[in-house]
Every structure is written in C-alpha cells, then in structure tokens.
XYZ file of C-alpha atoms in Angstrom:
134
model
C 133.596 -82.323 -240.749
C 131.533 -79.251 -241.616
C 127.812 -79.326 -240.863
C 125.617 -79.458 -243.982
C 123.966 -76.239 -245.082
C 120.283 -75.936 -244.271
C 117.956 -75.450 -247.187
C 114.778 -75.347 -245.098
C 114.707 -71.574 -244.776
C 114.087 -69.161 -247.612
C 114.608 -65.489 -247.011
C 115.503 -63.458 -250.043
C 115.129 -60.116 -251.699
C 114.540 -59.804 -255.430
C 114.147 -56.958 -257.924
C 116.780 -54.908 -256.111
C 117.600 -52.922 -259.267
C 114.078 -51.517 -259.722
C 111.655 -49.323 -257.790
C 109.880 -52.469 -256.537
C 111.404 -54.796 -253.967
C 110.020 -58.328 -253.465
C 110.735 -59.856 -250.057
C 110.117 -63.572 -249.460
C 109.956 -64.708 -245.838
C 109.528 -68.484 -245.865
C 111.359 -69.502 -242.707
C 111.892 -68.537 -239.099
C 112.019 -64.978 -237.845
C 114.962 -64.680 -235.466
C 116.911 -62.011 -233.607
C 120.175 -60.749 -235.112
C 122.379 -62.791 -232.754
C 120.571 -66.030 -233.575
C 120.785 -65.198 -237.267
C 124.570 -64.915 -236.957
C 124.799 -68.212 -235.076
C 122.662 -69.969 -237.689
C 124.852 -68.527 -240.452
C 128.169 -69.415 -238.806
C 127.241 -72.868 -237.474
C 124.898 -74.208 -240.134
C 125.616 -72.039 -243.175
C 122.078 -70.639 -243.106
C 122.047 -67.421 -245.143
C 118.271 -67.139 -245.282
C 116.773 -66.668 -241.784
C 115.430 -63.154 -241.211
C 115.930 -60.712 -238.364
C 114.668 -57.159 -238.069
C 118.214 -55.904 -238.583
C 118.756 -57.794 -241.868
C 115.222 -56.956 -243.056
C 115.637 -53.227 -242.402
C 119.172 -53.035 -243.798
C 118.225 -54.682 -247.109
C 115.184 -52.445 -247.591
C 117.199 -49.311 -246.805
C 119.920 -50.441 -249.221
C 117.372 -50.871 -252.063
C 115.439 -47.648 -251.286
C 112.311 -48.883 -253.137
C 109.069 -47.065 -253.922
C 107.066 -50.306 -253.521
C 107.756 -53.239 -251.199
C 105.966 -56.582 -251.694
C 106.314 -58.844 -248.635
C 105.415 -62.506 -249.323
C 105.062 -64.486 -246.091
C 104.985 -68.282 -245.630
C 106.452 -68.691 -242.167
C 105.892 -70.586 -238.921
C 106.857 -67.415 -237.032
C 109.621 -67.056 -234.504
C 110.959 -64.153 -232.462
C 107.999 -61.882 -231.717
C 110.156 -58.849 -230.869
C 111.780 -58.820 -234.293
C 108.436 -59.513 -236.017
C 106.836 -56.532 -234.252
C 109.791 -54.332 -235.194
C 109.479 -55.443 -238.837
C 105.750 -54.629 -238.781
C 106.397 -51.198 -237.286
C 109.134 -50.518 -239.847
C 106.791 -51.382 -242.740
C 104.161 -49.052 -241.264
C 106.800 -46.327 -240.931
C 107.731 -46.782 -244.610
C 104.081 -46.325 -245.578
C 104.076 -43.056 -243.648
C 107.009 -41.954 -245.811
C 105.097 -42.674 -249.045
C 106.382 -46.188 -249.792
C 103.690 -48.614 -250.964
C 103.834 -51.795 -248.883
C 101.895 -54.869 -250.045
C 101.642 -57.766 -247.583
C 100.799 -61.152 -249.108
C 100.273 -64.326 -247.076
C 100.873 -67.706 -248.738
C 100.813 -71.168 -247.211
C 101.072 -70.950 -243.428
C 101.312 -67.601 -241.703
C 101.678 -68.514 -238.050
C 102.578 -67.052 -234.701
C 104.952 -64.073 -234.968
C 104.761 -64.111 -238.781
C 101.193 -62.801 -238.549
C 102.660 -59.377 -237.720
C 104.101 -59.189 -241.232
C 100.714 -59.472 -242.954
C 98.746 -57.193 -240.622
C 98.372 -53.705 -242.057
C 97.323 -51.815 -245.155
C 97.273 -53.620 -248.508
C 97.089 -57.089 -246.943
C 95.977 -60.200 -248.795
C 96.101 -63.948 -248.351
C 95.934 -66.631 -250.998
C 92.909 -68.936 -251.033
C 95.092 -71.839 -249.847
C 96.751 -70.013 -246.966
C 96.157 -70.439 -243.259
C 96.595 -67.825 -240.537
C 97.382 -69.080 -237.026
C 97.335 -66.742 -234.039
C 97.841 -68.070 -230.509
C 98.158 -66.873 -226.939
C 101.571 -65.804 -225.713
C 103.819 -68.796 -225.016
C 107.444 -69.431 -224.116
C 109.779 -72.383 -224.064
C 111.080 -73.130 -220.586
C-alpha cells in the first residue's frame, strides 16, 4: 500500500512566464536530502530546500521576486543560504520583496529579513534561541 500524499506543505512558484516570480513558502524548510526523502516516501512535492529554491529562481531569471512566507521554519542552514541568495540577487539588480503572512517562525524568519520586507497585520514573527533535537 502506498503512503498517502501530504497536502500540509505548500511550496510553489507562479508567474514563471513573466518578469515577476511569486514564491510561496508555506511549509517546512528542509535540506535537499530530506526534500528527496519526503518526495520519494510521502509524495511531497512542495517542501523547500535551498537547492530547489535557487534552481527555480535561476530557471525563471526574473527581474522581480516576491517571496510570500507562512512557515514554521525548519533547517536553519538552508534558510540562511536562501536569505543570502536573495541578498545576492538584489546586488545584481533584481527586486526582491519579502512578505510575511500568518506565522513566520524559527528559520523562516531569515526569508523575511532584508530590504523590501513587510508583514500582514495578522501575521506573527517568532524568533527563538538556538535549539536542537537530541
């Protein structure tokens, strides 16, 4: 029996045929290996890793990137790499808009920190001390 597909996560790119790329990060941020495991074992096509994030943006080659974040966080290494990549794009003349919606927690906070950042009136930002699962 095949495991049911998860619909909890929502990671998608839209507007890929225009100069503006909308990115929606509504689930966990994971490393590339975990993303592959989640895809192969549970059919999850929507978790986000730095590798998938970067590859999709490079493929679209947009002039403007809108990043919408509603995420509990996840892998801090990939989140920091995604933040640094967005900052690097800005240095190359790409407009990057970071928009927080709902809950922006833990590692996901890296995605909304930077130039052109905004949060909706109903959103909540949660930053905590470093922690690990033992």
